[in-house]
mmCIF file of C-alpha atoms in Angstrom:
data_model
loop_
_atom_site.group_PDB
_atom_site.id
_atom_site.type_symbol
_atom_site.label_atom_id
_atom_site.label_comp_id
_atom_site.label_asym_id
_atom_site.label_seq_id
_atom_site.Cartn_x
_atom_site.Cartn_y
_atom_site.Cartn_z
ATOM 1 C CA ASN A 1 1.632 -51.695 59.676
ATOM 2 C CA ALA A 2 1.207 -53.232 56.263
ATOM 3 C CA GLY A 3 -1.704 -51.162 54.303
ATOM 4 C CA VAL A 4 -1.910 -52.778 50.906
ATOM 5 C CA THR A 5 -0.058 -55.572 49.980
ATOM 6 C CA GLN A 6 0.587 -56.964 46.296
ATOM 7 C CA THR A 7 1.978 -59.835 45.379
ATOM 8 C CA PRO A 8 3.822 -60.951 43.683
ATOM 9 C CA LYS A 9 6.285 -58.066 42.379
ATOM 10 C CA PHE A 10 7.436 -59.077 39.436
ATOM 11 C CA ARG A 11 6.191 -61.969 36.575
ATOM 12 C CA VAL A 12 6.639 -63.087 33.110
ATOM 13 C CA LEU A 13 4.400 -65.092 31.466
ATOM 14 C CA LYS A 14 4.363 -66.436 28.367
ATOM 15 C CA THR A 15 1.274 -65.688 25.902
ATOM 16 C CA GLY A 16 -1.497 -67.506 26.737
ATOM 17 C CA GLN A 17 -1.144 -68.622 30.276
ATOM 18 C CA SER A 18 -2.991 -67.726 33.335
ATOM 19 C CA MET A 19 -1.779 -65.583 36.448
ATOM 20 C CA THR A 20 -3.790 -64.188 39.468
ATOM 21 C CA LEU A 21 -2.330 -61.015 41.192
ATOM 22 C CA LEU A 22 -3.346 -60.742 44.896
ATOM 23 C CA CYS A 23 -4.057 -57.725 46.527
ATOM 24 C CA ALA A 24 -4.602 -57.414 50.349
ATOM 25 C CA GLN A 25 -5.456 -55.283 52.679
ATOM 26 C CA ASP A 26 -5.716 -54.249 56.191
ATOM 27 C CA MET A 27 -7.471 -50.872 57.010
ATOM 28 C CA ASN A 28 -10.512 -52.528 57.081
ATOM 29 C CA HIS A 29 -11.870 -50.361 53.708
ATOM 30 C CA GLU A 30 -15.074 -51.394 51.523
ATOM 31 C CA TYR A 31 -13.222 -50.142 48.402
ATOM 32 C CA MET A 32 -10.664 -51.501 46.088
ATOM 33 C CA TYR A 33 -9.776 -51.139 43.047
ATOM 34 C CA TRP A 34 -7.283 -52.602 40.034
ATOM 35 C CA TYR A 35 -5.707 -50.312 37.895
ATOM 36 C CA ARG A 36 -3.040 -50.667 35.017
ATOM 37 C CA GLN A 37 0.126 -47.903 34.363
ATOM 38 C CA ASP A 38 1.465 -47.623 30.705
ATOM 39 C CA PRO A 39 3.296 -45.050 29.633
ATOM 40 C CA GLY A 40 2.223 -41.720 28.693
ATOM 41 C CA MET A 41 -1.314 -43.184 29.853
ATOM 42 C CA GLY A 42 -0.983 -42.646 33.376
ATOM 43 C CA LEU A 43 -3.415 -45.191 35.241
ATOM 44 C CA ARG A 44 -7.229 -46.560 34.482
ATOM 45 C CA LEU A 45 -8.774 -48.650 35.984
ATOM 46 C CA ILE A 46 -9.593 -52.380 35.340
ATOM 47 C CA HIS A 47 -12.367 -53.392 37.419
ATOM 48 C CA TYR A 48 -12.996 -52.143 41.010
ATOM 49 C CA SER A 49 -14.916 -53.240 44.043
ATOM 50 C CA VAL A 50 -17.268 -51.611 46.833
ATOM 51 C CA GLY A 51 -17.687 -54.152 49.026
ATOM 52 C CA GLU A 52 -17.264 -57.808 49.763
ATOM 53 C CA GLY A 53 -19.183 -59.983 47.189
ATOM 54 C CA THR A 54 -19.300 -57.226 44.585
ATOM 55 C CA THR A 55 -17.260 -56.000 41.666
ATOM 56 C CA ALA A 56 -17.614 -53.924 38.372
ATOM 57 C CA LYS A 57 -16.044 -52.811 35.371
ATOM 58 C CA GLY A 58 -13.921 -49.715 34.746
ATOM 59 C CA GLU A 59 -12.386 -48.194 31.701
ATOM 60 C CA VAL A 60 -10.238 -51.243 30.392
ATOM 61 C CA PRO A 61 -11.654 -54.735 31.783
ATOM 62 C CA ASP A 62 -11.263 -56.871 28.922
ATOM 63 C CA GLY A 63 -9.013 -59.795 29.168
ATOM 64 C CA TYR A 64 -9.291 -59.927 33.607
ATOM 65 C CA ASN A 65 -11.508 -60.629 35.853
ATOM 66 C CA VAL A 66 -11.811 -60.317 39.533
ATOM 67 C CA SER A 67 -13.204 -61.972 42.999
ATOM 68 C CA ARG A 68 -13.292 -60.405 46.044
ATOM 69 C CA LEU A 69 -14.623 -62.884 48.054
ATOM 70 C CA LYS A 70 -13.299 -61.202 51.523
ATOM 71 C CA LYS A 71 -13.174 -57.870 52.373
ATOM 72 C CA GLN A 72 -9.540 -57.548 52.461
ATOM 73 C CA ASN A 73 -8.949 -58.917 49.510
ATOM 74 C CA PHE A 74 -8.622 -58.092 45.853
ATOM 75 C CA LEU A 75 -8.054 -60.749 43.302
ATOM 76 C CA LEU A 76 -7.261 -60.091 39.642
ATOM 77 C CA GLY A 77 -7.188 -62.445 36.531
ATOM 78 C CA LEU A 78 -5.683 -63.181 33.771
ATOM 79 C CA GLU A 79 -7.234 -66.234 32.096
ATOM 80 C CA SER A 80 -5.334 -66.154 28.794
ATOM 81 C CA ALA A 81 -1.888 -63.532 29.279
ATOM 82 C CA ALA A 82 -1.405 -61.330 25.164
ATOM 83 C CA PRO A 83 1.215 -59.246 25.283
ATOM 84 C CA SER A 84 -0.777 -56.293 25.238
ATOM 85 C CA GLN A 85 -0.991 -57.048 28.907
ATOM 86 C CA THR A 86 2.759 -56.535 29.454
ATOM 87 C CA SER A 87 2.189 -53.323 32.245
ATOM 88 C CA VAL A 88 2.669 -52.719 36.018
ATOM 89 C CA TYR A 89 -0.508 -53.528 37.929
ATOM 90 C CA PHE A 90 -1.627 -51.210 41.043
ATOM 91 C CA CYS A 91 -3.453 -52.196 43.279
ATOM 92 C CA ALA A 92 -5.283 -49.790 45.506
ATOM 93 C CA SER A 93 -8.403 -48.853 48.544
ATOM 94 C CA SER A 94 -9.882 -46.885 50.432
ATOM 95 C CA PRO A 95 -12.885 -46.391 52.559
ATOM 96 C CA ALA A 96 -16.448 -45.935 51.226
ATOM 97 C CA GLY A 97 -19.024 -42.863 51.249
ATOM 98 C CA ARG A 98 -16.067 -39.983 52.118
ATOM 99 C CA SER A 99 -15.409 -38.883 48.546
ATOM 100 C CA TRP A 100 -12.364 -36.907 50.276
ATOM 101 C CA ALA A 101 -10.841 -39.745 51.250
ATOM 102 C CA GLU A 102 -7.791 -40.603 50.061
ATOM 103 C CA ALA A 103 -7.091 -44.019 48.366
ATOM 104 C CA PHE A 104 -4.126 -46.530 49.488
ATOM 105 C CA PHE A 105 -1.804 -48.009 46.827
ATOM 106 C CA GLY A 106 0.132 -51.115 46.856
ATOM 107 C CA GLN A 107 3.845 -50.969 45.803
ATOM 108 C CA GLY A 108 2.820 -52.211 42.425
ATOM 109 C CA THR A 109 3.097 -55.919 39.843
ATOM 110 C CA ARG A 110 5.869 -55.523 36.935
ATOM 111 C CA LEU A 111 4.268 -58.044 34.523
ATOM 112 C CA THR A 112 5.604 -58.956 31.233
ATOM 113 C CA VAL A 113 3.998 -60.728 28.825
ATOM 114 C CA VAL A 114 6.277 -62.619 25.819
ATOM 115 C CA GLY B 1 -17.925 -38.348 31.752
ATOM 116 C CA ASN B 2 -14.953 -37.545 34.113
ATOM 117 C CA SER B 3 -11.593 -37.012 33.071
ATOM 118 C CA VAL B 4 -8.063 -35.063 33.970
ATOM 119 C CA THR B 5 -5.802 -33.184 31.658
ATOM 120 C CA GLN B 6 -2.752 -32.683 33.128
ATOM 121 C CA MET B 7 0.474 -31.094 31.634
ATOM 122 C CA GLU B 8 3.183 -33.399 29.147
ATOM 123 C CA GLY B 9 6.634 -33.651 30.284
ATOM 124 C CA PRO B 10 8.561 -34.333 31.198
ATOM 125 C CA VAL B 11 9.707 -31.305 33.288
ATOM 126 C CA THR B 12 13.120 -30.899 33.787
ATOM 127 C CA LEU B 13 14.453 -27.703 36.011
ATOM 128 C CA SER B 14 17.265 -26.766 38.295
ATOM 129 C CA GLU B 15 17.160 -26.741 41.830
ATOM 130 C CA GLU B 16 15.600 -24.510 43.671
ATOM 131 C CA ALA B 17 13.250 -23.559 40.260
ATOM 132 C CA PHE B 18 9.973 -22.758 40.743
ATOM 133 C CA LEU B 19 7.675 -25.173 39.316
ATOM 134 C CA THR B 20 3.962 -25.527 37.927
ATOM 135 C CA ILE B 21 2.412 -28.219 36.471
ATOM 136 C CA ASN B 22 -1.313 -27.742 35.133
ATOM 137 C CA CYS B 23 -4.116 -30.228 35.507
ATOM 138 C CA THR B 24 -7.898 -29.135 34.734
ATOM 139 C CA TYR B 25 -10.405 -31.614 35.028
ATOM 140 C CA THR B 26 -13.983 -32.333 33.079
ATOM 141 C CA ALA B 27 -16.405 -33.937 35.590
ATOM 142 C CA THR B 28 -20.342 -34.357 36.873
ATOM 143 C CA GLY B 29 -21.185 -33.104 40.052
ATOM 144 C CA TYR B 30 -19.000 -31.750 42.487
ATOM 145 C CA PRO B 31 -15.446 -33.884 43.080
ATOM 146 C CA SER B 32 -12.641 -34.045 45.382
ATOM 147 C CA LEU B 33 -9.250 -33.523 43.847
ATOM 148 C CA PHE B 34 -5.750 -35.017 44.340
ATOM 149 C CA TRP B 35 -2.018 -34.550 43.670
ATOM 150 C CA TYR B 36 0.007 -38.365 43.817
ATOM 151 C CA VAL B 37 3.293 -38.773 43.672
ATOM 152 C CA GLN B 38 5.349 -41.956 42.531
ATOM 153 C CA TYR B 39 8.803 -41.639 43.666
ATOM 154 C CA PRO B 40 11.005 -44.106 41.354
ATOM 155 C CA GLY B 41 9.758 -48.027 42.337
ATOM 156 C CA GLU B 42 7.255 -46.982 44.376
ATOM 157 C CA GLY B 43 3.465 -47.140 44.829
ATOM 158 C CA LEU B 44 1.661 -43.919 44.646
ATOM 159 C CA GLN B 45 1.212 -41.856 47.617
ATOM 160 C CA LEU B 46 -1.351 -38.775 47.963
ATOM 161 C CA LEU B 47 0.192 -35.499 48.358
ATOM 162 C CA LEU B 48 -2.428 -33.378 48.961
ATOM 163 C CA LYS B 49 -5.979 -33.030 47.824
ATOM 164 C CA ALA B 50 -8.809 -29.865 48.315
ATOM 165 C CA THR B 51 -12.762 -31.233 48.714
ATOM 166 C CA LYS B 52 -14.665 -28.080 47.035
ATOM 167 C CA ALA B 53 -13.995 -24.597 45.159
ATOM 168 C CA ASP B 54 -11.768 -22.523 46.383
ATOM 169 C CA ASP B 55 -10.009 -24.556 48.686
ATOM 170 C CA LYS B 56 -6.153 -24.634 48.692
ATOM 171 C CA GLY B 57 -4.281 -28.113 49.698
ATOM 172 C CA SER B 58 -0.754 -28.399 50.601
ATOM 173 C CA ASN B 59 2.037 -30.396 51.994
ATOM 174 C CA LYS B 60 5.956 -30.627 51.854
ATOM 175 C CA GLY B 61 5.903 -27.226 50.150
ATOM 176 C CA PHE B 62 3.817 -27.912 47.431
ATOM 177 C CA GLU B 63 0.446 -26.237 46.688
ATOM 178 C CA ALA B 64 -2.766 -26.432 44.856
ATOM 179 C CA THR B 65 -5.913 -25.234 44.646
ATOM 180 C CA TYR B 66 -9.360 -25.813 43.680
ATOM 181 C CA ARG B 67 -10.540 -23.852 41.057
ATOM 182 C CA LYS B 68 -14.461 -24.334 39.693
ATOM 183 C CA GLU B 69 -14.450 -21.507 37.499
ATOM 184 C CA THR B 70 -11.624 -22.502 35.072
ATOM 185 C CA THR B 71 -12.216 -26.364 36.570
ATOM 186 C CA SER B 72 -8.263 -26.391 37.343
ATOM 187 C CA PHE B 73 -5.850 -27.358 40.094
ATOM 188 C CA HIS B 74 -2.712 -27.044 39.275
ATOM 189 C CA LEU B 75 0.031 -28.105 40.899
ATOM 190 C CA GLU B 76 3.214 -25.345 42.447
ATOM 191 C CA LYS B 77 6.468 -25.236 44.551
ATOM 192 C CA GLY B 78 8.310 -22.874 45.028
ATOM 193 C CA SER B 79 11.645 -23.986 44.796
ATOM 194 C CA VAL B 80 12.041 -27.737 44.065
ATOM 195 C CA GLN B 81 14.656 -30.393 45.308
ATOM 196 C CA VAL B 82 16.274 -33.298 43.549
ATOM 197 C CA SER B 83 14.906 -35.483 45.786
ATOM 198 C CA ASP B 84 10.983 -34.034 43.885
ATOM 199 C CA SER B 85 11.818 -35.924 40.957
ATOM 200 C CA ALA B 86 8.900 -38.140 40.917
ATOM 201 C CA VAL B 87 6.011 -38.455 38.381
ATOM 202 C CA TYR B 88 3.100 -36.321 39.964
ATOM 203 C CA PHE B 89 -0.832 -37.300 39.287
ATOM 204 C CA CYS B 90 -3.493 -35.211 39.259
ATOM 205 C CA ALA B 91 -6.726 -36.968 40.280
ATOM 206 C CA LEU B 92 -10.640 -36.280 41.015
ATOM 207 C CA LEU B 93 -13.166 -38.410 42.831
ATOM 208 C CA THR B 94 -16.706 -37.865 42.891
ATOM 209 C CA MET B 95 -19.074 -40.272 44.663
ATOM 210 C CA GLU B 96 -21.041 -40.482 41.672
ATOM 211 C CA TYR B 97 -20.437 -43.630 39.051
ATOM 212 C CA GLY B 98 -19.297 -45.630 41.792
ATOM 213 C CA ASN B 99 -16.478 -43.381 43.931
ATOM 214 C CA LYS B 100 -13.932 -44.315 41.232
ATOM 215 C CA LEU B 101 -10.454 -42.695 40.998
ATOM 216 C CA VAL B 102 -10.193 -40.689 38.192
ATOM 217 C CA PHE B 103 -6.009 -40.250 37.259
ATOM 218 C CA GLY B 104 -4.209 -37.867 34.737
ATOM 219 C CA ALA B 105 -1.585 -38.823 32.652
ATOM 220 C CA GLY B 106 1.184 -37.907 35.842
ATOM 221 C CA THR B 107 3.896 -36.043 34.240
ATOM 222 C CA ILE B 108 6.827 -36.616 35.195
ATOM 223 C CA LEU B 109 9.656 -34.245 36.622
ATOM 224 C CA ARG B 110 13.342 -34.577 36.987
ATOM 225 C CA VAL B 111 15.263 -31.790 38.990
ATOM 226 C CA LYS B 112 18.923 -31.200 38.145
ATOM 227 C CA SER B 113 21.493 -30.145 40.769
#
C-alpha cells in the first residue's frame, strides 16, 4: 500500500554540491513527474516521463536532470546545487492514456541549499 | 498554452461558513479539471474531478462544476470545518502536450473555531 515514495524527506546541501532524489511507485503507472513547490507559485513541472527510458522537459528544467531506467523509479538529479533550488520537491505518477485519471503524489522532499 | 488561475489567499473563515475558491483556466482542447488538497506536511491528494462540460465533481461536502462557457471550475462547500484548513490547488489535464497536469498557484484556507 505504499503508493509513491520519495527519499530523502529532508536535505541540506551546500552550494555546488550534487544530489539525487529518488521517487518510487508501486502502481505500475506509465507516467511520472517531478514538481517543485514554491510559495505563491504553486507547483511547477520540472521534468516528466511517459514511460521507461523516456524523459521530457517541463516548465523549469534548468539545473536538473532526470532518468527513468526502470518503470517504477524516477530520479531527479542536481549536479551543482544553487540557493535558487531551495524548494519542496514532489514526485507524482499516473496511468497513461486516460485524461481523467488522478495523479498520486509522494510526501515531498524539503531541500535547502545554503 | 495551458494555464490555471486561482483566487489569491489566504482565505480565513469561521467554522460553518460558506466557502468559494475561484478557479479559471485556459486550455487548448478539452481538459479534465481537478481540485487537489494539501494538508500541512503532506503531499497532494485528489479532492474531486470533472472530465467534461457541465459535470459536477463532489467529495467530502466539496463540489465544483465544469463550466465551459466561463472556463471556470469554482470550488464550494456549504459549511467548512477546522479540519478543512489546507492548501487547495486547481489543476487541468489535457491529452495534448504529453498529458501534463498544470496547477494553479494554490489557495490557503484557514478555518477558525
